GROMACS .gro file of C-alpha atoms in nm:
model
  466
    1MET     CA    1  -0.673  -5.339   1.285
    2LEU     CA    2  -0.562  -5.454   0.939
    3LYS     CA    3  -0.917  -5.480   0.814
    4THR     CA    4  -1.000  -5.135   0.944
    5CYS     CA    5  -0.684  -4.934   0.879
    6GLN     CA    6  -0.489  -5.108   0.597
    7GLY     CA    7  -0.511  -4.976   0.242
    8GLN     CA    8  -0.319  -5.065  -0.073
    9TYR     CA    9  -0.090  -4.879  -0.315
   10LYS     CA   10  -0.037  -4.957  -0.681
   11SER     CA   11   0.332  -4.888  -0.762
   12THR     CA   12   0.439  -4.859  -1.126
   13LEU     CA   13   0.807  -4.848  -1.228
   14VAL     CA   14   0.922  -4.779  -1.582
   15CYS     CA   15   1.278  -4.838  -1.702
   16PRO     CA   16   1.416  -4.528  -1.884
   17VAL     CA   17   1.621  -4.746  -2.118
   18CYS     CA   18   1.409  -5.041  -2.230
   19ASN     CA   19   1.066  -4.917  -2.103
   20LYS     CA   20   1.016  -5.233  -1.901
   21ILE     CA   21   0.711  -5.183  -1.671
   22SER     CA   22   0.691  -5.334  -1.323
   23ILE     CA   23   0.369  -5.315  -1.127
   24THR     CA   24   0.342  -5.412  -0.759
   25PHE     CA   25   0.075  -5.372  -0.492
   26ASP     CA   26   0.187  -5.273  -0.145
   27PRO     CA   27  -0.008  -5.233   0.181
   28PHE     CA   28  -0.008  -4.913   0.387
   29MET     CA   29  -0.139  -4.821   0.730
   30TYR     CA   30  -0.112  -4.449   0.674
   31VAL     CA   31  -0.026  -4.208   0.392
   32SER     CA   32   0.273  -3.976   0.447
   33LEU     CA   33   0.209  -3.662   0.247
   34PRO     CA   34   0.491  -3.426   0.157
   35LEU     CA   35   0.412  -3.059   0.188
   36PRO     CA   36   0.486  -2.876  -0.134
   37SER     CA   37   0.740  -2.669   0.057
   38THR     CA   38   0.923  -2.987   0.149
   39THR     CA   39   0.979  -3.076  -0.216
   40THR     CA   40   1.062  -2.726  -0.345
   41ARG     CA   41   1.274  -2.444  -0.213
   42SER     CA   42   1.254  -2.069  -0.271
   43MET     CA   43   1.599  -1.912  -0.322
   44THR     CA   44   1.705  -1.552  -0.372
   45ALA     CA   45   2.024  -1.449  -0.542
   46THR     CA   46   2.147  -1.108  -0.658
   47VAL     CA   47   2.258  -1.080  -1.022
   48PHE     CA   48   2.546  -0.844  -1.105
   49TYR     CA   49   2.644  -0.728  -1.452
   50GLY     CA   50   3.004  -0.825  -1.527
   51ASP     CA   51   3.035  -0.564  -1.794
   52GLY     CA   52   2.915  -0.265  -1.591
   53SER     CA   53   2.605  -0.225  -1.803
   54GLY     CA   54   2.348  -0.216  -1.525
   55LEU     CA   55   2.267  -0.215  -1.154
   56PRO     CA   56   2.251  -0.535  -0.950
   57MET     CA   57   1.909  -0.689  -0.904
   58PRO     CA   58   1.783  -0.969  -0.677
   59PHE     CA   59   1.578  -1.260  -0.822
   60THR     CA   60   1.382  -1.523  -0.633
   61VAL     CA   61   1.332  -1.863  -0.795
   62THR     CA   62   1.162  -2.186  -0.687
   63LEU     CA   63   1.366  -2.504  -0.727
   64PRO     CA   64   1.345  -2.871  -0.629
   65LYS     CA   65   1.487  -2.906  -0.280
   66GLN     CA   66   1.692  -3.204  -0.399
   67GLY     CA   67   1.820  -2.997  -0.694
   68CYS     CA   68   2.174  -2.885  -0.772
   69CYS     CA   69   2.359  -2.567  -0.864
   70LYS     CA   70   2.289  -2.630  -1.230
   71ASP     CA   71   1.919  -2.587  -1.154
   72LEU     CA   72   1.980  -2.261  -0.973
   73ASN     CA   73   2.198  -2.137  -1.255
   74GLN     CA   74   1.936  -2.215  -1.520
   75ALA     CA   75   1.648  -2.070  -1.323
   76LEU     CA   76   1.835  -1.742  -1.257
   77GLY     CA   77   1.934  -1.725  -1.625
   78ILE     CA   78   1.569  -1.738  -1.727
   79ALA     CA   79   1.464  -1.491  -1.458
   80CYS     CA   80   1.728  -1.226  -1.555
   81CYS     CA   81   1.689  -1.286  -1.931
   82LEU     CA   82   2.046  -1.406  -1.979
   83HIS     CA   83   2.174  -1.364  -2.334
   84ASP     CA   84   2.307  -1.649  -2.545
   85ASP     CA   85   2.659  -1.501  -2.530
   86GLU     CA   86   2.657  -1.481  -2.149
   87TYR     CA   87   2.686  -1.720  -1.858
   88LEU     CA   88   2.630  -1.689  -1.483
   89LEU     CA   89   2.905  -1.740  -1.232
   90LEU     CA   90   2.754  -1.821  -0.893
   91ALA     CA   91   2.933  -1.734  -0.571
   92GLU     CA   92   2.876  -1.713  -0.198
   93VAL     CA   93   2.963  -1.379  -0.036
   94TYR     CA   94   3.070  -1.384   0.329
   95GLU     CA   95   3.198  -1.084   0.522
   96HIS     CA   96   3.239  -0.883   0.205
   97ARG     CA   97   3.457  -1.148   0.042
   98ILE     CA   98   3.384  -1.416  -0.211
   99TYR     CA   99   3.391  -1.713   0.015
  100ARG     CA  100   3.354  -1.972  -0.261
  101TYR     CA  101   3.246  -2.010  -0.621
  102LEU     CA  102   2.963  -2.254  -0.698
  103GLU     CA  103   3.106  -2.380  -1.020
  104ILE     CA  104   3.033  -2.751  -0.984
  105PRO     CA  105   2.693  -2.810  -1.161
  106SER     CA  106   2.615  -3.120  -0.960
  107GLU     CA  107   2.676  -2.961  -0.617
  108PRO     CA  108   2.353  -3.008  -0.415
  109LEU     CA  109   2.154  -2.701  -0.329
  110ALA     CA  110   2.137  -2.841   0.026
  111THR     CA  111   2.496  -2.711   0.073
  112ILE     CA  112   2.358  -2.359   0.047
  113LYS     CA  113   2.198  -2.246   0.376
  114ASP     CA  114   1.903  -2.010   0.405
  115ASP     CA  115   2.103  -1.738   0.585
  116GLU     CA  116   2.380  -1.723   0.326
  117HIS     CA  117   2.422  -1.459   0.054
  118ILE     CA  118   2.442  -1.582  -0.304
  119VAL     CA  119   2.537  -1.367  -0.603
  120ALA     CA  120   2.548  -1.439  -0.973
  121TYR     CA  121   2.780  -1.252  -1.207
  122ARG     CA  122   2.672  -1.212  -1.570
  123LEU     CA  123   2.989  -1.266  -1.773
  124LEU     CA  124   3.054  -1.284  -2.147
  125LYS     CA  125   3.146  -1.622  -2.292
  126THR     CA  126   3.489  -1.617  -2.454
  127GLU     CA  127   3.722  -1.875  -2.603
  128ALA     CA  128   4.018  -1.647  -2.558
  129LYS     CA  129   4.252  -1.666  -2.262
  130PHE     CA  130   4.102  -1.450  -1.990
  131THR     CA  131   4.174  -1.334  -1.639
  132ARG     CA  132   3.906  -1.319  -1.377
  133LEU     CA  133   3.917  -0.988  -1.190
  134GLU     CA  134   3.769  -0.964  -0.843
  135ILE     CA  135   3.713  -0.612  -0.705
  136TRP     CA  136   3.695  -0.582  -0.326
  137HIS     CA  137   3.603  -0.263  -0.142
  138ARG     CA  138   3.739  -0.108   0.177
  139TYR     CA  139   3.718   0.220   0.368
  140GLN     CA  140   3.925   0.366   0.651
  141GLU     CA  141   3.819   0.457   1.002
  142ASN     CA  142   4.088   0.391   1.256
  143GLU     CA  143   4.196   0.112   1.024
  144TRP     CA  144   4.102  -0.018   0.681
  145LYS     CA  145   3.781  -0.231   0.678
  146LEU     CA  146   3.617  -0.433   0.409
  147PHE     CA  147   3.259  -0.339   0.306
  148LEU     CA  148   3.018  -0.371   0.017
  149THR     CA  149   2.983  -0.665  -0.223
  150PRO     CA  150   3.275  -0.771  -0.441
  151LEU     CA  151   3.240  -0.723  -0.814
  152VAL     CA  152   3.366  -0.969  -1.077
  153THR     CA  153   3.450  -0.923  -1.443
  154VAL     CA  154   3.676  -1.087  -1.698
  155LEU     CA  155   3.969  -0.936  -1.890
  156GLU     CA  156   4.128  -1.076  -2.201
  157ASP     CA  157   4.502  -1.085  -2.145
  158PRO     CA  158   4.548  -0.763  -1.937
  159LYS     CA  159   4.888  -0.606  -2.005
  160SER     CA  160   4.921  -0.326  -1.753
  161GLY     CA  161   4.763  -0.149  -1.462
  162SER     CA  162   4.575   0.072  -1.705
  163ASP     CA  163   4.370  -0.232  -1.821
  164VAL     CA  164   4.271  -0.304  -1.462
  165ASP     CA  165   4.194   0.060  -1.388
  166LEU     CA  166   3.972   0.084  -1.697
  167ALA     CA  167   3.782  -0.231  -1.603
  168VAL     CA  168   3.720  -0.101  -1.247
  169ASN     CA  169   3.585   0.229  -1.374
  170LYS     CA  170   3.363   0.049  -1.620
  171MET     CA  171   3.224  -0.180  -1.351
  172LEU     CA  172   3.138   0.116  -1.130
  173SER     CA  173   2.980   0.329  -1.404
  174PRO     CA  174   2.618   0.227  -1.314
  175LEU     CA  175   2.679   0.364  -0.961
  176ARG     CA  176   2.773   0.719  -1.073
  177ARG     CA  177   2.561   0.995  -0.933
  178LYS     CA  178   2.430   1.187  -1.232
  179ALA     CA  179   2.435   1.522  -1.053
  180PHE     CA  180   2.817   1.514  -1.036
  181PHE     CA  181   2.871   1.439  -1.407
  182THR     CA  182   2.851   1.653  -1.717
  183SER     CA  183   2.801   1.507  -2.058
  184THR     CA  184   3.074   1.533  -2.320
  185ALA     CA  185   2.856   1.369  -2.582
  186THR     CA  186   2.685   1.576  -2.855
  187ASP     CA  187   2.316   1.638  -2.850
  188SER     CA  188   2.285   1.504  -3.198
  189SER     CA  189   2.376   1.154  -3.077
  190LYS     CA  190   2.070   1.153  -2.853
  191GLU     CA  191   1.846   1.245  -3.145
  192ASN     CA  192   1.962   0.931  -3.333
  193VAL     CA  193   1.813   0.704  -3.066
  194PRO     CA  194   1.458   0.586  -3.161
  195PRO     CA  195   1.215   0.668  -2.877
  196SER     CA  196   1.068   0.314  -2.883
  197SER     CA  197   1.399   0.128  -2.880
  198ALA     CA  198   1.389   0.073  -2.506
  199THR     CA  199   1.059  -0.112  -2.521
  200ASP     CA  200   1.054  -0.283  -2.862
  201GLU     CA  201   1.362  -0.494  -2.829
  202LYS     CA  202   1.317  -0.852  -2.717
  203THR     CA  203   1.573  -1.122  -2.654
  204ASN     CA  204   1.493  -1.485  -2.573
  205GLY     CA  205   1.138  -1.393  -2.491
  206CYS     CA  206   1.249  -1.123  -2.246
  207SER     CA  207   1.151  -0.769  -2.323
  208SER     CA  208   1.405  -0.497  -2.244
  209GLN     CA  209   1.194  -0.380  -1.951
  210PHE     CA  210   1.395  -0.633  -1.754
  211ARG     CA  211   1.721  -0.472  -1.853
  212PRO     CA  212   1.876  -0.210  -1.631
  213ALA     CA  213   1.701   0.121  -1.647
  214THR     CA  214   2.019   0.319  -1.595
  215GLN     CA  215   2.126   0.612  -1.804
  216SER     CA  216   2.461   0.560  -1.961
  217THR     CA  217   2.741   0.768  -1.818
  218GLU     CA  218   2.998   0.681  -2.082
  219GLY     CA  219   3.157   0.998  -2.213
  220MET     CA  220   3.070   1.177  -1.891
  221GLU     CA  221   3.301   1.305  -1.622
  222PRO     CA  222   3.256   1.489  -1.289
  223GLU     CA  223   3.222   1.863  -1.303
  224GLY     CA  224   3.557   2.031  -1.243
  225MET     CA  225   3.755   1.710  -1.269
  226SER     CA  226   3.977   1.567  -1.538
  227SER     CA  227   3.967   1.208  -1.657
  228LYS     CA  228   4.287   1.132  -1.474
  229GLU     CA  229   4.121   1.213  -1.139
  230LEU     CA  230   3.851   0.952  -1.199
  231SER     CA  231   4.079   0.665  -1.106
  232PHE     CA  232   4.053   0.502  -0.768
  233ARG     CA  233   4.345   0.403  -0.556
  234LEU     CA  234   4.386   0.035  -0.641
  235CYS     CA  235   4.614  -0.237  -0.515
  236ILE     CA  236   4.653  -0.604  -0.573
  237THR     CA  237   4.566  -0.810  -0.262
  238ASP     CA  238   4.578  -1.172  -0.147
  239ASP     CA  239   4.295  -1.414  -0.059
  240LYS     CA  240   4.247  -1.265   0.286
  241GLY     CA  241   4.284  -0.902   0.183
  242TYR     CA  242   4.595  -0.851   0.395
  243GLY     CA  243   4.866  -0.771   0.139
  244CYS     CA  244   4.830  -0.469  -0.075
  245GLN     CA  245   5.055  -0.391  -0.370
  246PRO     CA  246   4.964  -0.058  -0.537
  247ILE     CA  247   4.870  -0.074  -0.904
  248VAL     CA  248   5.055   0.164  -1.130
  249LYS     CA  249   4.888   0.234  -1.463
  250ASP     CA  250   5.196   0.188  -1.679
  251SER     CA  251   5.337  -0.108  -1.488
  252PRO     CA  252   5.294  -0.453  -1.637
  253ILE     CA  253   5.053  -0.706  -1.479
  254GLN     CA  254   5.178  -1.054  -1.399
  255PRO     CA  255   4.989  -1.317  -1.594
  256SER     CA  256   4.735  -1.496  -1.377
  257HIS     CA  257   4.393  -1.658  -1.408
  258LEU     CA  258   4.271  -1.458  -1.109
  259ILE     CA  259   4.353  -1.106  -0.994
  260LYS     CA  260   4.211  -0.963  -0.671
  261VAL     CA  261   4.225  -0.588  -0.635
  262MET     CA  262   4.138  -0.368  -0.341
  263LEU     CA  263   3.950  -0.049  -0.412
  264ASP     CA  264   3.982   0.231  -0.153
  265TRP     CA  265   3.676   0.444  -0.089
  266THR     CA  266   3.719   0.797   0.038
  267GLU     CA  267   3.475   1.089   0.077
  268LYS     CA  268   3.540   1.177  -0.287
  269GLU     CA  269   3.427   0.835  -0.410
  270HIS     CA  270   3.111   0.845  -0.193
  271GLU     CA  271   3.021   1.182  -0.344
  272LEU     CA  272   3.063   1.049  -0.699
  273TYR     CA  273   2.923   0.696  -0.658
  274ASP     CA  274   2.615   0.557  -0.486
  275ALA     CA  275   2.750   0.261  -0.291
  276SER     CA  276   2.406   0.166  -0.155
  277TYR     CA  277   2.350  -0.069  -0.447
  278LEU     CA  278   2.635  -0.286  -0.324
  279LYS     CA  279   2.511  -0.306   0.036
  280ASP     CA  280   2.277  -0.538   0.222
  281LEU     CA  281   2.251  -0.846   0.003
  282PRO     CA  282   1.933  -1.042   0.063
  283GLU     CA  283   1.955  -1.381   0.232
  284VAL     CA  284   1.890  -1.693   0.027
  285HIS     CA  285   1.565  -1.744   0.208
  286LYS     CA  286   1.397  -1.533   0.474
  287SER     CA  287   1.183  -1.786   0.655
  288GLY     CA  288   0.978  -1.527   0.834
  289LEU     CA  289   0.825  -1.407   0.507
  290LEU     CA  290   0.660  -1.740   0.445
  291ALA     CA  291   0.591  -1.842   0.799
  292LYS     CA  292   0.320  -1.580   0.829
  293LYS     CA  293   0.096  -1.717   0.553
  294THR     CA  294  -0.274  -1.678   0.611
  295LYS     CA  295  -0.524  -1.957   0.574
  296GLN     CA  296  -0.629  -1.813   0.238
  297GLU     CA  297  -0.267  -1.853   0.118
  298ALA     CA  298  -0.240  -2.201   0.263
  299ILE     CA  299  -0.183  -2.517   0.068
  300SER     CA  300  -0.460  -2.776   0.052
  301LEU     CA  301  -0.464  -3.138   0.148
  302PHE     CA  302  -0.535  -3.219  -0.217
  303SER     CA  303  -0.218  -3.044  -0.335
  304CYS     CA  304  -0.020  -3.250  -0.085
  305LEU     CA  305  -0.186  -3.568  -0.218
  306ASP     CA  306  -0.115  -3.461  -0.574
  307ALA     CA  307   0.251  -3.410  -0.488
  308PHE     CA  308   0.261  -3.755  -0.323
  309LEU     CA  309   0.108  -3.930  -0.627
  310LYS     CA  310   0.311  -3.740  -0.887
  311GLU     CA  311   0.534  -3.948  -1.115
  312GLU     CA  312   0.901  -3.883  -1.045
  313PRO     CA  313   1.238  -4.040  -1.115
  314LEU     CA  314   1.408  -4.244  -0.839
  315GLY     CA  315   1.711  -4.090  -0.680
  316PRO     CA  316   2.063  -4.201  -0.769
  317ASP     CA  317   2.087  -4.377  -0.427
  318ASP     CA  318   1.757  -4.560  -0.477
  319MET     CA  319   1.787  -4.711  -0.825
  320TRP     CA  320   1.577  -5.004  -0.939
  321TYR     CA  321   1.716  -5.328  -1.083
  322CYS     CA  322   1.564  -5.379  -1.428
  323PRO     CA  323   1.522  -5.752  -1.495
  324ARG     CA  324   1.536  -5.690  -1.872
  325CYS     CA  325   1.848  -5.471  -1.878
  326LYS     CA  326   2.010  -5.665  -1.595
  327GLU     CA  327   2.129  -5.337  -1.451
  328HIS     CA  328   2.021  -5.083  -1.189
  329ARG     CA  329   1.830  -4.796  -1.348
  330GLN     CA  330   1.702  -4.460  -1.232
  331ALA     CA  331   1.346  -4.561  -1.315
  332SER     CA  332   1.038  -4.338  -1.300
  333LYS     CA  333   0.796  -4.426  -1.019
  334LYS     CA  334   0.422  -4.359  -1.004
  335LEU     CA  335   0.209  -4.433  -0.695
  336ASP     CA  336  -0.168  -4.472  -0.709
  337LEU     CA  337  -0.423  -4.535  -0.437
  338TRP     CA  338  -0.570  -4.877  -0.520
  339ARG     CA  339  -0.783  -4.956  -0.214
  340LEU     CA  340  -0.872  -4.731   0.078
  341PRO     CA  341  -0.946  -4.850   0.436
  342ASP     CA  342  -1.239  -4.756   0.654
  343VAL     CA  343  -1.010  -4.552   0.877
  344LEU     CA  344  -0.771  -4.342   0.667
  345VAL     CA  345  -0.477  -4.174   0.831
  346PHE     CA  346  -0.279  -3.893   0.674
  347HIS     CA  347   0.063  -3.801   0.813
  348LEU     CA  348   0.182  -3.451   0.712
  349LYS     CA  349   0.559  -3.458   0.667
  350ARG     CA  350   0.652  -3.143   0.862
  351PHE     CA  351   1.005  -3.260   0.943
  352SER     CA  352   1.258  -3.225   0.664
  353TYR     CA  353   1.592  -3.396   0.680
  354SER     CA  354   1.895  -3.397   0.454
  355ARG     CA  355   2.264  -3.435   0.490
  356TRP     CA  356   2.308  -3.060   0.541
  357LEU     CA  357   1.969  -2.932   0.640
  358LYS     CA  358   1.712  -3.014   0.908
  359ASN     CA  359   1.402  -2.814   0.981
  360LYS     CA  360   1.035  -2.823   1.075
  361LEU     CA  361   0.771  -2.666   0.854
  362ASP     CA  362   0.479  -2.476   1.013
  363THR     CA  363   0.296  -2.443   0.681
  364PHE     CA  364  -0.081  -2.423   0.724
  365VAL     CA  365  -0.252  -2.708   0.544
  366ASN     CA  366  -0.622  -2.656   0.465
  367PHE     CA  367  -0.790  -2.994   0.507
  368PRO     CA  368  -1.160  -3.082   0.476
  369ILE     CA  369  -1.349  -3.166   0.794
  370HIS     CA  370  -1.656  -3.298   0.607
  371ASP     CA  371  -1.702  -3.473   0.277
  372LEU     CA  372  -1.342  -3.550   0.184
  373ASP     CA  373  -1.410  -3.715  -0.155
  374LEU     CA  374  -1.121  -3.926  -0.282
  375SER     CA  375  -1.311  -4.104  -0.559
  376LYS     CA  376  -1.090  -3.962  -0.837
  377TYR     CA  377  -0.775  -4.088  -0.667
  378VAL     CA  378  -0.881  -4.450  -0.630
  379LYS     CA  379  -0.770  -4.648  -0.938
  380SER     CA  380  -0.921  -4.987  -0.860
  381LYS     CA  381  -1.220  -5.071  -1.078
  382ASP     CA  382  -1.371  -5.278  -0.801
  383ALA     CA  383  -1.632  -5.047  -0.651
  384SER     CA  384  -1.778  -5.305  -0.411
  385GLU     CA  385  -1.607  -5.143  -0.109
  386GLY     CA  386  -1.849  -4.854  -0.137
  387SER     CA  387  -1.799  -4.486  -0.062
  388HIS     CA  388  -1.474  -4.298  -0.096
  389VAL     CA  389  -1.604  -4.004   0.103
  390TYR     CA  390  -1.456  -3.942   0.451
  391GLU     CA  391  -1.524  -3.738   0.762
  392LEU     CA  392  -1.250  -3.608   0.993
  393TYR     CA  393  -1.277  -3.735   1.352
  394ALA     CA  394  -0.937  -3.665   1.510
  395ILE     CA  395  -0.620  -3.456   1.473
  396SER     CA  396  -0.284  -3.501   1.638
  397ASN     CA  397  -0.095  -3.169   1.672
  398HIS     CA  398   0.274  -3.100   1.720
  399TYR     CA  399   0.410  -2.776   1.860
  400GLY     CA  400   0.780  -2.686   1.880
  401GLY     CA  401   1.079  -2.779   1.669
  402LEU     CA  402   1.318  -3.063   1.602
  403GLY     CA  403   1.493  -3.055   1.935
  404GLY     CA  404   1.173  -3.088   2.140
  405GLY     CA  405   0.804  -3.025   2.123
  406HIS     CA  406   0.460  -3.089   2.261
  407TYR     CA  407   0.170  -3.294   2.139
  408SER     CA  408  -0.202  -3.235   2.177
  409ALA     CA  409  -0.512  -3.369   2.002
  410TYR     CA  410  -0.855  -3.268   1.879
  411CYS     CA  411  -1.115  -3.548   1.883
  412LYS     CA  412  -1.482  -3.560   1.797
  413LEU     CA  413  -1.724  -3.748   2.024
  414ILE     CA  414  -1.984  -3.889   1.790
  415ASP     CA  415  -2.256  -3.926   2.059
  416GLU     CA  416  -2.231  -3.555   2.135
  417ASN     CA  417  -2.139  -3.444   1.786
  418ARG     CA  418  -1.884  -3.216   1.951
  419TRP     CA  419  -1.511  -3.155   1.933
  420TYR     CA  420  -1.277  -3.162   2.232
  421HIS     CA  421  -0.919  -3.052   2.286
  422PHE     CA  422  -0.693  -3.300   2.469
  423ASP     CA  423  -0.379  -3.139   2.612
  424ASP     CA  424  -0.208  -3.373   2.859
  425SER     CA  425  -0.451  -3.407   3.148
  426HIS     CA  426  -0.661  -3.109   3.043
  427VAL     CA  427  -0.970  -3.170   2.830
  428SER     CA  428  -1.192  -2.890   2.708
  429PRO     CA  429  -1.458  -2.842   2.437
  430VAL     CA  430  -1.352  -2.656   2.125
  431ASN     CA  431  -1.545  -2.514   1.830
  432GLU     CA  432  -1.507  -2.695   1.504
  433SER     CA  433  -1.391  -2.372   1.336
  434GLU     CA  434  -1.083  -2.372   1.563
  435ILE     CA  435  -0.941  -2.718   1.496
  436LYS     CA  436  -0.757  -2.623   1.175
  437THR     CA  437  -0.412  -2.494   1.268
  438SER     CA  438  -0.057  -2.500   1.133
  439ALA     CA  439   0.025  -2.751   1.413
  440ALA     CA  440  -0.182  -3.030   1.251
  441TYR     CA  441   0.049  -3.332   1.215
  442VAL     CA  442  -0.165  -3.647   1.177
  443LEU     CA  443  -0.522  -3.650   1.043
  444PHE     CA  444  -0.768  -3.930   1.112
  445TYR     CA  445  -1.060  -3.983   0.875
  446GLN     CA  446  -1.353  -4.230   0.890
  447ARG     CA  447  -1.530  -4.360   0.582
  448VAL     CA  448  -1.885  -4.236   0.545
  449LYS     CA  449  -2.128  -4.521   0.492
  450HIS     CA  450  -2.422  -4.504   0.255
  451THR     CA  451  -2.764  -4.601   0.387
  452SER     CA  452  -2.996  -4.828   0.193
  453GLY     CA  453  -3.180  -4.520   0.078
  454GLY     CA  454  -2.867  -4.383  -0.081
  455THR     CA  455  -2.818  -4.098   0.164
  456VAL     CA  456  -2.498  -4.035   0.347
  457ALA     CA  457  -2.487  -4.117   0.718
  458GLU     CA  458  -2.241  -4.004   0.983
  459PRO     CA  459  -1.969  -4.249   1.079
  460SER     CA  460  -2.056  -4.478   1.360
  461GLU     CA  461  -1.882  -4.489   1.700
  462HIS     CA  462  -1.815  -4.860   1.649
  463HIS     CA  463  -1.590  -4.797   1.354
  464ILE     CA  464  -1.405  -4.510   1.519
  465THR     CA  465  -1.312  -4.700   1.829
  466SER     CA  466  -1.228  -5.033   1.657
   0.00000   0.00000   0.00000
């Protein structure tokens, strides 16, 4: 068994402080390959403008599954072309409330579940003392009910209810229905705007095409209404939205680092503002969208192998003791295939476990049936062991999830040169074109031997059954 199935890794560790190199050679009986989707995670968050300058927009980014909130913040910042004078405030929205802020950079992404709703508020950096303003929304049927997505902005030392009222109106300005507003600005001001200014400007490598394509409604008011009638009915509320103290424009505001206000929507507000932009936040990850990948969109066995052999730093819980530094270090680790066995077994890591998240991946992996050439992956200079080309002869399949499942197998009978499906006590022939499925779990390959004439021969039955 050892002679037939045991291969050898070359493991290289490098200390990040003193550059000490440690090389070891370790045996293996099979190679466990991570699926790219087990090392990365696709996450969607909706970005809101904290200054009322544009409409909210969802962005999807790909991150290391073992990453943290800092990674999500940085990726979203790049995606939405965040300016140097801005920062993103991440939050989870649950039942139309801000359930929690994700302000700890080191918080693992694993604490964010796929069915949650994450938002990011673009806020201006400021060194001045500021108050964070949360704007909740409610409407009345038989009783008042929360709805829509909360908005967040910052105020510098608000003095009275007028400051809050002004901030709320500014935050809602992108939602104004243009048909209900008339411009109070002069036509000459429009003529002063260069026609190419919307496309020529670039910031941090982001063209302004990524900026909100909303027409400004500043200086505009609804037809037949005065500016005083623009104000909503606002009240200061508590964490659960139960208490409600009406805000009076001229009344002073008690100093606080956080003010939560409730904004009441009536028929008038729905006529003036399009609330649909604040509805139906996308989930962090909609699994069904990726579960239906076709074989053409599938990942390959080689991409899994590349991910397995990629150099990466050790985790903080798996640090290496550097004999030169005399301390544990988060060294970089690189695996190489040093020697391959006659029977090579690949285990596809379809089961993903973490402290907060457990799931099974049904990703389709496109693997070669014939002529799997691994020559470029073998680093040993000793070529006496011969060919590094392999033929597939068996597949173990797993159906179901973490809680339970079912196994079956495809095996090739060499004497018949034919594939069979083994499902419990039932055995049936199967076409070779049908053996590649998203249920493939363990792949069994046999080394192809070279004949004396230099041609490639099929693997022998003796090697397969040994």
